[in-house]
XYZ file of C-alpha atoms in Angstrom:
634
model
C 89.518 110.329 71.158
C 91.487 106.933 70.201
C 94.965 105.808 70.201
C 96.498 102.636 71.007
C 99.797 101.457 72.486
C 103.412 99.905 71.161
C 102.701 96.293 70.792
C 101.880 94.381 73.666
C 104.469 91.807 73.106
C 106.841 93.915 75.262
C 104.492 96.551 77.659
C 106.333 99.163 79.010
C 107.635 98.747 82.373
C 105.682 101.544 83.936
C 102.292 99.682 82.844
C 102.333 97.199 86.453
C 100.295 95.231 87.052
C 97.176 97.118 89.550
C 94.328 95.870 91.528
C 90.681 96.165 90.154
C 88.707 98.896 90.959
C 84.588 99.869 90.155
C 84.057 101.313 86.836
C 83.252 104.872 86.107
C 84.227 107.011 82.862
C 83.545 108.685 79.316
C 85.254 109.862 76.232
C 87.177 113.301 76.673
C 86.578 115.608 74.201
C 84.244 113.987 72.459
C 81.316 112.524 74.437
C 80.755 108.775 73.094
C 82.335 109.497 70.644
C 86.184 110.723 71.235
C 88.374 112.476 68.300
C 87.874 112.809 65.116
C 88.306 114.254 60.079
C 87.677 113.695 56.664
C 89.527 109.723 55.271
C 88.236 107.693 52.812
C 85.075 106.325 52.295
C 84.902 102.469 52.997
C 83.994 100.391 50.346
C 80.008 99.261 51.870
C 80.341 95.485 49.999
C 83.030 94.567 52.228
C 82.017 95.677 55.641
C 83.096 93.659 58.096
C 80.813 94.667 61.093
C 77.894 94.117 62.889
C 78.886 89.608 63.555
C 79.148 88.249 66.643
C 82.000 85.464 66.797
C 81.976 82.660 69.440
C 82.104 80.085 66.952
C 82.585 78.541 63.353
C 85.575 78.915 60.520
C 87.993 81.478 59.354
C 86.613 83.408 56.061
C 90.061 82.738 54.577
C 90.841 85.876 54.373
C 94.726 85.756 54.439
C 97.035 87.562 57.047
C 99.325 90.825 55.634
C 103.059 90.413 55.505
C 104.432 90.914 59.063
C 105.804 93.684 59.931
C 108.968 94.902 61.004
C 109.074 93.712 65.060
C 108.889 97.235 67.271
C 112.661 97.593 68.376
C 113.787 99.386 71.138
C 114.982 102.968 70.461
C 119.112 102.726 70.159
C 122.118 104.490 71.474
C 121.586 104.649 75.700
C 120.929 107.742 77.551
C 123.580 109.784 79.025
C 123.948 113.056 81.081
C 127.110 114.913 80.735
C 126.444 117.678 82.253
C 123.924 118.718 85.491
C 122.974 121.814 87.492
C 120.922 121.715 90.383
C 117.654 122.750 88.018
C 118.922 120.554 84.885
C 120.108 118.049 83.623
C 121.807 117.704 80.072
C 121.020 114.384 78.646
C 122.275 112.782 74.969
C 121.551 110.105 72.931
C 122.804 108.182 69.475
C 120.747 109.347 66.147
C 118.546 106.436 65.164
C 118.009 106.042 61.529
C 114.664 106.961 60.020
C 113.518 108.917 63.031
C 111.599 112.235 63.031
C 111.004 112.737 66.675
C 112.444 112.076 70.377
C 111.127 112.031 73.628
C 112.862 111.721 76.840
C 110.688 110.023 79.695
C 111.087 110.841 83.242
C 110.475 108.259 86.087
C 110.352 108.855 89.777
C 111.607 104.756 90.095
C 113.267 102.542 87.789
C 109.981 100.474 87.970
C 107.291 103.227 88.159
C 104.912 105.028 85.530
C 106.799 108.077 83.465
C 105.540 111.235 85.207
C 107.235 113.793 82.353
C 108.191 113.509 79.165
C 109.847 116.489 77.178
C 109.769 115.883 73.038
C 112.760 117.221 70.995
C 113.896 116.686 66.482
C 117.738 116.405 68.061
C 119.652 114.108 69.908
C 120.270 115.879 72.861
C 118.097 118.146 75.300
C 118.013 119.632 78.926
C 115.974 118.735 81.414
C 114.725 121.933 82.956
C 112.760 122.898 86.529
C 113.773 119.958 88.528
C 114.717 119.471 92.204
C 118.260 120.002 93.058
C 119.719 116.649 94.687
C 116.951 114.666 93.263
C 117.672 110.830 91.157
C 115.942 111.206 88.016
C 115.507 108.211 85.834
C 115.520 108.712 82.365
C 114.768 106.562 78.657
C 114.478 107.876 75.823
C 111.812 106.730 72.627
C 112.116 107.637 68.940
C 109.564 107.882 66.228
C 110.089 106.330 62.717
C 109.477 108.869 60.071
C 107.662 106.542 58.319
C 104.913 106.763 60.306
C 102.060 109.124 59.318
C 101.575 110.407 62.440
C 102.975 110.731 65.423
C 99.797 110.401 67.153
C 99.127 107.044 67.144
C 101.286 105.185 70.496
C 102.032 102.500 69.208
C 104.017 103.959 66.253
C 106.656 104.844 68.649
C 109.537 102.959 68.970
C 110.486 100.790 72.279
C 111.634 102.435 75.187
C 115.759 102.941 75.495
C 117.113 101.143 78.920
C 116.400 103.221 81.686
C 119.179 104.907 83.488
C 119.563 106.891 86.501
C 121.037 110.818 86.614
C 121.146 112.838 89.540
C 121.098 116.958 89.544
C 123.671 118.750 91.446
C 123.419 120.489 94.751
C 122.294 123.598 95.277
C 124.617 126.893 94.766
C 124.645 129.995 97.353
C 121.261 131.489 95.130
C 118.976 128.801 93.728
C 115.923 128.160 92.549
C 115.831 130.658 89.587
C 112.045 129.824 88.890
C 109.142 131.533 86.432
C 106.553 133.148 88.602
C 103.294 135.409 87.779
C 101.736 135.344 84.304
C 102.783 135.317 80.612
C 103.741 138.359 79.019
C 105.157 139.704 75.621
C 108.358 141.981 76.953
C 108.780 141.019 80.533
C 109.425 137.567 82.817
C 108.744 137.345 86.646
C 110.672 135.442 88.344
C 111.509 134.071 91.856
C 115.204 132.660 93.713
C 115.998 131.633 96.956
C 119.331 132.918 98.540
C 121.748 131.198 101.687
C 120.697 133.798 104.373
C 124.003 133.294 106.113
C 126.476 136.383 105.554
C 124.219 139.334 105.157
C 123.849 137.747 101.988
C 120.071 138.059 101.717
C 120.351 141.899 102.459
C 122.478 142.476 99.167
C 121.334 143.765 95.874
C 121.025 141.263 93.257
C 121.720 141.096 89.581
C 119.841 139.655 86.422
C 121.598 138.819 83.352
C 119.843 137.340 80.177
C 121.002 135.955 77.595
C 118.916 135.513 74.556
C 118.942 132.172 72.738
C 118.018 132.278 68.946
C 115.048 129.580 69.308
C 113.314 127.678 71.402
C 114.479 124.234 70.055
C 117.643 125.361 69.728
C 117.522 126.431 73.810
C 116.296 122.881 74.888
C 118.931 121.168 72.677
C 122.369 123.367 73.618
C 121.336 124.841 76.795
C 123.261 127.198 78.706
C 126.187 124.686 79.686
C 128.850 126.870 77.651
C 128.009 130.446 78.477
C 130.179 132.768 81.003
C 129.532 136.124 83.083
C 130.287 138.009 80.135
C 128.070 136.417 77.699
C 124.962 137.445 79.787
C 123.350 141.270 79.744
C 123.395 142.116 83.192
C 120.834 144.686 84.955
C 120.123 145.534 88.694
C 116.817 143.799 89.654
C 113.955 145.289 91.428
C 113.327 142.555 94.158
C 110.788 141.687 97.036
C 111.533 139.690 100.300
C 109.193 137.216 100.309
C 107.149 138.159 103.801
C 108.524 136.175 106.673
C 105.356 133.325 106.669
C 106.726 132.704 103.201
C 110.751 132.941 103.489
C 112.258 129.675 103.521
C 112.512 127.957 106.778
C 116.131 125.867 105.710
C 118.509 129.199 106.120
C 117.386 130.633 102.914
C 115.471 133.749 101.929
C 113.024 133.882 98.722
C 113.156 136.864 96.658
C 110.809 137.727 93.587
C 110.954 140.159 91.047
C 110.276 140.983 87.347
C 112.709 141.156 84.284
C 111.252 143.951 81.739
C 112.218 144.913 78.316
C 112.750 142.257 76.775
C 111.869 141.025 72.731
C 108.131 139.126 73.053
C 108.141 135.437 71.307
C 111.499 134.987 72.514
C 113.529 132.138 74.658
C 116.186 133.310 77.200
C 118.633 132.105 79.594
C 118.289 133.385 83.100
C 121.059 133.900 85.910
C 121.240 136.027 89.024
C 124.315 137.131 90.896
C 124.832 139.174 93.874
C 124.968 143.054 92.790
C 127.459 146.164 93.756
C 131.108 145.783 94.188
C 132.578 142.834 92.832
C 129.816 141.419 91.438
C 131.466 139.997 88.185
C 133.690 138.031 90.130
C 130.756 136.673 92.461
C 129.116 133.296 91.798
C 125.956 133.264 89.772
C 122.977 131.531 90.092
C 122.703 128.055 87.736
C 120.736 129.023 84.399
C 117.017 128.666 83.676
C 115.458 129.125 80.314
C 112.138 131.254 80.166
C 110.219 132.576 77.338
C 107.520 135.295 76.685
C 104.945 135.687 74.819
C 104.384 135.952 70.938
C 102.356 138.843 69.892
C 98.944 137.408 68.903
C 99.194 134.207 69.980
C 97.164 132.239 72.391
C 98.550 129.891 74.956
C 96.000 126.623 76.116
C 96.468 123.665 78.658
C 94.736 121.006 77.211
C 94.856 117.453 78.551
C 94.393 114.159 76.946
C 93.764 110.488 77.885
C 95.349 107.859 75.276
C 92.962 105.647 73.200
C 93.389 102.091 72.696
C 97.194 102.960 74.501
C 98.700 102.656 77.568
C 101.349 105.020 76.764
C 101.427 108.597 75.521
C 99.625 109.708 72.578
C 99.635 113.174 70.804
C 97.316 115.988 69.247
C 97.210 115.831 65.903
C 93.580 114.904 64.821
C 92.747 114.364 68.174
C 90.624 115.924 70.856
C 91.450 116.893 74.508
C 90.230 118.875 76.942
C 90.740 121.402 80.107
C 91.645 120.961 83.280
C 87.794 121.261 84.691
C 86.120 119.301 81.505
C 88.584 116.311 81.454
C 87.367 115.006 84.556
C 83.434 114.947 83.218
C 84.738 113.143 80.112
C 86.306 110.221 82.861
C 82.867 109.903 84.177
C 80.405 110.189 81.361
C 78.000 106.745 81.625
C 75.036 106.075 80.204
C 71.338 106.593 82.316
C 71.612 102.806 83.806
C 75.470 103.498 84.948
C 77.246 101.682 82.416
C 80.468 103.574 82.082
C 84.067 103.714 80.445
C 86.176 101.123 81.629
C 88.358 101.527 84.076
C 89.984 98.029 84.421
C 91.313 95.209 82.146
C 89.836 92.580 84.452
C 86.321 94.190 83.348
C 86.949 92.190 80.686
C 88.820 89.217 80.670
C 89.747 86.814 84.160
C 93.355 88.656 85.052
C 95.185 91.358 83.427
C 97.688 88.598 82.363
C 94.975 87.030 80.664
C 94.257 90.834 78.765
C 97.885 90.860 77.779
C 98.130 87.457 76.477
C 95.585 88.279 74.265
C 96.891 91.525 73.125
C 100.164 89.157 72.445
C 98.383 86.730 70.203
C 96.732 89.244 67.882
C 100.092 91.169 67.793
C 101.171 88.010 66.696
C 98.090 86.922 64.337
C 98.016 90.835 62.709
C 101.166 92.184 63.483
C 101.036 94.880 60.806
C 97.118 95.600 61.176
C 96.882 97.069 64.428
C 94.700 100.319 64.994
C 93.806 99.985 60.835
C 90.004 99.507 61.974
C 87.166 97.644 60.382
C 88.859 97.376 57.034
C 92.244 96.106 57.514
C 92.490 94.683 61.386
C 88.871 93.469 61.705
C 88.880 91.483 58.367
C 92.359 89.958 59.609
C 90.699 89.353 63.026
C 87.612 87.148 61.252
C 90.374 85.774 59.041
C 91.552 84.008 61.625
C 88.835 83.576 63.997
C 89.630 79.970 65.334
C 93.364 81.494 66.720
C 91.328 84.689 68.190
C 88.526 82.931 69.725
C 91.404 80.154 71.298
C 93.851 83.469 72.472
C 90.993 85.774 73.156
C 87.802 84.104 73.845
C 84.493 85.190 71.743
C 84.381 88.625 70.050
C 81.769 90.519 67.992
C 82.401 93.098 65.431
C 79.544 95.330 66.556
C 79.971 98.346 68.551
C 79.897 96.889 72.168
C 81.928 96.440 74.965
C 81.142 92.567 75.456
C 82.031 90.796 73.954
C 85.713 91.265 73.314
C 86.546 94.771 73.804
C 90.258 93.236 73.871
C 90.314 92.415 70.286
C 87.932 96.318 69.728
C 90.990 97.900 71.368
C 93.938 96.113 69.083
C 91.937 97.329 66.114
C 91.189 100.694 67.388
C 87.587 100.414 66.941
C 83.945 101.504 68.254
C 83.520 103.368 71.796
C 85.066 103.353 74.868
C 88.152 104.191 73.934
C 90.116 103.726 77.146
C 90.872 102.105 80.096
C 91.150 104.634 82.250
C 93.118 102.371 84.641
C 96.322 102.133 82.760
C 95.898 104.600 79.588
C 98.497 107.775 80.096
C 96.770 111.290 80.612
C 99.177 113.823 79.501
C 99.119 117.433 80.329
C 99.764 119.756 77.012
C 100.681 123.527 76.727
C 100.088 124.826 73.170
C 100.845 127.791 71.418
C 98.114 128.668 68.810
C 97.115 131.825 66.092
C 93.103 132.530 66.715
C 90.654 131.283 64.094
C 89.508 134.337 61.541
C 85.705 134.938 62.339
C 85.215 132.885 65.553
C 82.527 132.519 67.528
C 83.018 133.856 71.062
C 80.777 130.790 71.833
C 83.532 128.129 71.314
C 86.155 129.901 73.790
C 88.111 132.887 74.814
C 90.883 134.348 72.195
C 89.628 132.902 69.114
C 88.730 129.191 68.369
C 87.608 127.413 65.271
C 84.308 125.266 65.516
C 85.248 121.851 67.083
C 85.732 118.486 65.008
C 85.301 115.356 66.459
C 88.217 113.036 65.726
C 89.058 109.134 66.008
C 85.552 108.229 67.037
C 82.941 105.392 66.594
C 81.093 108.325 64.456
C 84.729 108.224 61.875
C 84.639 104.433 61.831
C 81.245 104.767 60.355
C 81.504 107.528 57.759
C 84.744 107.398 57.115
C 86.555 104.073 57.827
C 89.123 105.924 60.687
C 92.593 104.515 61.056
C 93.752 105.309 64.481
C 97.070 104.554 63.471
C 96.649 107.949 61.251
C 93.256 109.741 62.544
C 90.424 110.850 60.815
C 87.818 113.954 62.185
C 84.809 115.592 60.634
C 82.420 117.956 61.471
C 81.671 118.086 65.061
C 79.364 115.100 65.421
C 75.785 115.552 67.286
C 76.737 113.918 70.313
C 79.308 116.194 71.138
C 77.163 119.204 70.825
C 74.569 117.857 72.470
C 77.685 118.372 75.159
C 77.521 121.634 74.738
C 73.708 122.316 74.999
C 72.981 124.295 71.997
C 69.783 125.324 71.372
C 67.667 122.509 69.610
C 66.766 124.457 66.945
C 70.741 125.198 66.053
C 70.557 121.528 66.411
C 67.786 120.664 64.059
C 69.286 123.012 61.422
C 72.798 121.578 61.437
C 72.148 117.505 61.950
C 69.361 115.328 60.626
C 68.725 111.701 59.210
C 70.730 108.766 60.899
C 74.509 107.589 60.245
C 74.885 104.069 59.143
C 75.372 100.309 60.923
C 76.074 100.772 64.542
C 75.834 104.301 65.221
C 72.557 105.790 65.645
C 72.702 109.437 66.179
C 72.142 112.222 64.034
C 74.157 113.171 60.942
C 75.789 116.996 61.708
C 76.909 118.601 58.553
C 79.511 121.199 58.010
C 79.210 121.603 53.762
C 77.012 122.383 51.205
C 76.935 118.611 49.967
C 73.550 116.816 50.279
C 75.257 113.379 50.707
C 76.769 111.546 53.182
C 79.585 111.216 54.248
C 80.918 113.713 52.264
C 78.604 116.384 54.150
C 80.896 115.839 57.321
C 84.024 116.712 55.594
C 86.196 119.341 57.277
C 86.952 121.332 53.911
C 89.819 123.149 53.542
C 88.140 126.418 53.392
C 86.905 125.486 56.722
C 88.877 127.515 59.546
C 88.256 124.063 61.739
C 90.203 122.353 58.626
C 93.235 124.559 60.427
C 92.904 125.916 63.501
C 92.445 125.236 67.087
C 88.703 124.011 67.663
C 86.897 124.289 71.053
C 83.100 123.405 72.592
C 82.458 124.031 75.801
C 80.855 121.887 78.536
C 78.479 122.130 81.105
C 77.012 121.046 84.755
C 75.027 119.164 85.158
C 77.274 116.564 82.897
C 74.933 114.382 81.667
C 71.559 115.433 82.856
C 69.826 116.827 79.820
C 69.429 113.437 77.777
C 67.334 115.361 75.089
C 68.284 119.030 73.269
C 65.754 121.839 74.351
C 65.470 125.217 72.768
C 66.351 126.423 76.496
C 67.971 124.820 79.518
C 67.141 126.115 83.156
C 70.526 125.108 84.483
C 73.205 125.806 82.628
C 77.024 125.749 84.635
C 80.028 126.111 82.665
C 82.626 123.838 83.359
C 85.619 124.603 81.059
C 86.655 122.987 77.146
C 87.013 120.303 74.725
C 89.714 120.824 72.251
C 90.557 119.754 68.973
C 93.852 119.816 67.107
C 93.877 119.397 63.051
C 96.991 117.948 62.153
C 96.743 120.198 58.977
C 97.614 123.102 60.961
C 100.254 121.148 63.427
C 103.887 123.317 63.492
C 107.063 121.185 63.409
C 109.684 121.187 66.107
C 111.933 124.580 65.183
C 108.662 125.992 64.010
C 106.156 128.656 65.186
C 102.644 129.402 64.103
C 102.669 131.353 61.106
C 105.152 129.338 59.658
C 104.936 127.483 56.482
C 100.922 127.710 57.085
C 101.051 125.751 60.502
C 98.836 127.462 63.161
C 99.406 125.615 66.191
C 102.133 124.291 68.007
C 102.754 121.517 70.632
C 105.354 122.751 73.697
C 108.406 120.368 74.583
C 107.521 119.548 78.339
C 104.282 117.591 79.175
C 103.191 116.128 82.591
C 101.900 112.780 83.195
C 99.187 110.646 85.158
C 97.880 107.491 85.450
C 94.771 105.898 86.884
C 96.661 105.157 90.511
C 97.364 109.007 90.818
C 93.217 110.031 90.445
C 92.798 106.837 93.263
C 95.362 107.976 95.675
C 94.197 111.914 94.645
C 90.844 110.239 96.156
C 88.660 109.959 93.034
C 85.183 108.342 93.562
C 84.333 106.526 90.487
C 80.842 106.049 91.999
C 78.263 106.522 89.513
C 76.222 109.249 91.161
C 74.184 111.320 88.327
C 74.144 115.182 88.433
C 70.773 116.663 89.375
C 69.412 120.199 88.658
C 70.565 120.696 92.268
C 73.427 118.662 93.073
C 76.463 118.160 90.985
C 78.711 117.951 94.174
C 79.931 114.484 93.052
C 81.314 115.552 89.813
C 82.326 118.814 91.253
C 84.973 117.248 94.116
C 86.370 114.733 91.375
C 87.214 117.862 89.298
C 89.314 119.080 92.251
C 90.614 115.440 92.939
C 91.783 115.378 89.272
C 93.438 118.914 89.504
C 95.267 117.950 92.608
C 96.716 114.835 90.872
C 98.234 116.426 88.141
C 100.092 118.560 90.494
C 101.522 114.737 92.343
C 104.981 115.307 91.059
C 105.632 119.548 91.921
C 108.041 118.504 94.103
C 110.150 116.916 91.187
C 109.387 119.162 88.797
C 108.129 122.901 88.979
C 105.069 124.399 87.516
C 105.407 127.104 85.030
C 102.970 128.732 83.081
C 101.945 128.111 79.310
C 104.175 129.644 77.639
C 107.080 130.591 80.108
């Protein structure tokens, strides 16, 4: 996988400075390699790899015009409206923009924990704490951008304001509960217990809203008693270990008949006599399930970025198999880095060099070997004096600063300070899958924005490239070696020596590792599955005596990527990114208690790697407290 971050002239305020740590780490969802599809070819006379630079004089090649200096994203934030499970928030239109997102900080000064993506210029902030200070900036994307994968591509961060929710009402809490279905939403609320009113019947009224982006963008601010379809509810008192200890009871029950695919506004009331002049809950939006779709948590670490990066062309993985990709090493322990200061002196000293080349190639960041490293050895004197010595080969030393600007080679990360984000996507099933690749219906997995891409097909992280799932990666998966053997042979070119994995009928390369349209992969969600023990089998065999699975690695075709106001089906698109996505950072996994240790799996003991997968899934649960889970979907 590979992204890389707004220019470093101006980092984000949630990227503080940390202390260093040990290393430990790997590429998720794509073993060395990362993410991955079919680009160009490069033109082989003017490779620019495989030189060292510590010394000597710029090859004249000249610097492009400048660009355009990243500007922050206009028009502050405001919040005109609250309830004590929302908050409305607005914004001015910025020219030339084809995508919003609204970032959600716990301090003015801290990391974003949330981020919820939107086409308007207004959206509400659902499932948070009632009487809780939410700080909030918003970030725009130019629609001149190709993608809005790549971080940096993003505009700056708005000024950061603070809103607060409201208080809580009489009956509160209106929250999903229980799994996704197609005609019917569970849901849970907690009631004052004062009054005999926890004794009363309750109703439910729903109110249907006529899509999903228009829900986020309008919300329920306008709508009265009488606007809502009311119906008695069914309900259970939560047992008495599980009532709420603050004078409140928690009730649960489930909301049936309902349209499937559809987004509603929620409200509850007390029932009998009266109850249209009672007080009603504050509204909460649910949805259920489209028939035929699938719904997948993926997760994703940023390449070459410190902030958020997105799907499209690139790979993620689940909750269990994101964790192996954050400590994948080589046999002698060298793994991903974790920490600028693996690399240069101080982290100021990282920055200052991500400053200069900003400045030296403002308009070639990300472009890869042909575009930012031929500006790079343009001006190698200014580099070498901002950076110290680089090479163009596919290392980490030296000058994995400068590999990271241009969005080249492997690692991808540092794991440190690069966002992980926490996805929910809605997705058709591939046509003739192979149960092998994941429940529901997945295509074959491509590898996307990878060392592997740099070499066949010149990748642009700044607009990704994948191709057919590279040998590395399914090595990953342990397939047989003969499935192996028939699928990948001969040697890819310059710095990457593995196997060559083809996916057409063309005898050449690179155009054997195109992802064809024809190709359900070319379309469609694309899956491999991993295994314990994570790295023990250095060689494919035909068999392998242990054999644990250990969840998925995702990838996302931007071919088939749905719009915002979209669903799959539409207009050809076949999967489609959800508004709300959770964040963390490298402090989170520390405090969690992760043990970047390098401590190998064994036939017999993969406890290491198995408590870090529970460290990691109790860090992404950190912020609950601000902001409720919900299924996929809901």
């Amino acid at each position: 996988m590979r992204l890389l971050a707004v220019v470093v002239a101006s980092l984000v305020a949630w990227v503080a400075a940390v202390p260093p740590v040990r290393t430990g780490g790997v590429d998720v969802a794509g073993g060395r390699g990362g993410d991955r599809g079919p680009h160009l070819h490069r033109d082989v006379s003017e490779d620019p790899r495989g030189e060292d630079h510590d010394q000597g004089q710029s090859n004249g090649v000249s610097r492009l015009s400048p660009a355009t200096a990243s500007q922050p994203t206009g028009g502050g934030v405001r919040c005109p409206t609250t309830s004590s499970s929302s908050i409305q928030v607005e914004w001015d239109a910025v020219e030339l923009t084809d995508l919003y997102y609204i970032a959600l900080f716990e301090t003015p000064t801290s990391r974003p924990f949330a981020i919820r993506t939107t086409a308007n210029t207004t959206v509400t902030l659902i499932d948070l704490a009632a009487k809780t200070t939410y700080y909030l900036a918003v970030r725009s994307h130019p629609s001149t951008e190709p993608t809005i994968a790549w971080a940096p591509g993003w505009r700056d961060l708005s000024t950061i304001v603070p809103c607060t929710t409201a208080a809580r009402p009489a009956i509160s809490d209106v929250r999903r509960v229980g799994e996704l279905a197609e005609t019917s939403v569970g849901l849970a609320f907690d009631v004052v217990a004062e009054g005999g009113l926890a004794a009363s019947q309750f109703e439910v009224g729903v109110l249907r809203a006529p899509s999903l982006d228009t829900a986020e963008s309008t919300g329920a601010w306008s709508a009265t008693q009488t606007d809502y379809s009311w119906t008695l509810l069914d309900l259970d008192l939560a047992a008495p270990s599980t009532a709420m200890s603050s004078g409140r009871a928690s009730y649960s029950g489930t909301v049936t008949g309902l349209s499937s695919g559809s987004t509603f506004f929620v409200v509850v009331r007390p029932g009998g006599r009266g109850a249209a002049n009672s007080t009603m809950s504050d509204a909460t939006m649910f949805r259920t399930a489209a028939t035929g779709s699938l719904y997948t948590v993926v997760h994703r670490i940023s390449e070459y970025a410190e902030d958020v990066d997105f799907l499209e062309n690139h790979d993620s993985a689940s909750v269990e198999a994101m964790p192996l990709y954050l400590m994948t090493c080589s046999p002698e322990g060298n793994c991903q880095p974790w920490n600028k200061t693996q690399f240069t002196k101080t982290d100021a000293d990282w920055d200052s060099c991500e400053v200069a080349l900003a400045s030296i190639c403002p308009t070639q960041r990300g472009i890869g070997f042909n575009g930012c490293v031929q500006c790079v050895d343009g001006h190698h004197d200014e580099v070498v004096a901002a950076c110290g010595n680089y090479t163009d080969k596919d290392q980490e030393h030296p000058g994995y600063p400068v590999h990271y600007y241009c969005g080249i080679g492997w690692p991808e990360n540092l794991m440190y300070f690069s966002a992980i984000t926490e996805y929910c996507v809605e997705h058709l099933p591939a046509p003739n899958a192979d149960p092998r690749w994941g429940p529901g219906g997945f295509a074959e997995y491509i590898s996307c924005n990878s060392d592997e891409t740099d070499a066949a097909w010149n990748n642009s992280a700044r607009d990704p490239t994948c191709m057919c799932w590279v040998y590395d990666d399914r090595g990953m998966s342990l397939l047989p070696a003969s499935e192996l053997n028939a699928s990948c042979g001969g040697h890819m070119p310059w710095f990457v020596h593995e196997s060559i994995c083809n996916c057409t009928s063309s005898k050449s390369f690179p155009e054997s590792t195109a992802i064809t349209e024809e190709n359900p992969s070319f379309k469609y969600v694309g899956a491999m599955p991993t295994f314990l023990p994570w790295g023990y089998y250095r060689q494919p065999q035909e068999t392998y005596p242990v054999r644990i699975p250990m969840g998925f690695n995702y990838a996302f075709p931007k071919a088939g990527s749905c719009k915002p106001g979209q669903t799959p089906g539409t207009d050809g698109c076949t999967w489609l990114k959800h508004p709300s996505s959770r964040l963390i950072f490298g402090p989170d996994l520390f405090g969690s208690g992760w043990d970047d240790s390098f401590v190998p799996d064994t036939l017999t003991d993969q406890n290491h790697t198995r408590s870090n997968i529970q460290i990691f899934d109790k860090a992404t649960h950190l912020r609950d407290h601000l902001l409720s889970q919900r299924c996929c979907g809901c």
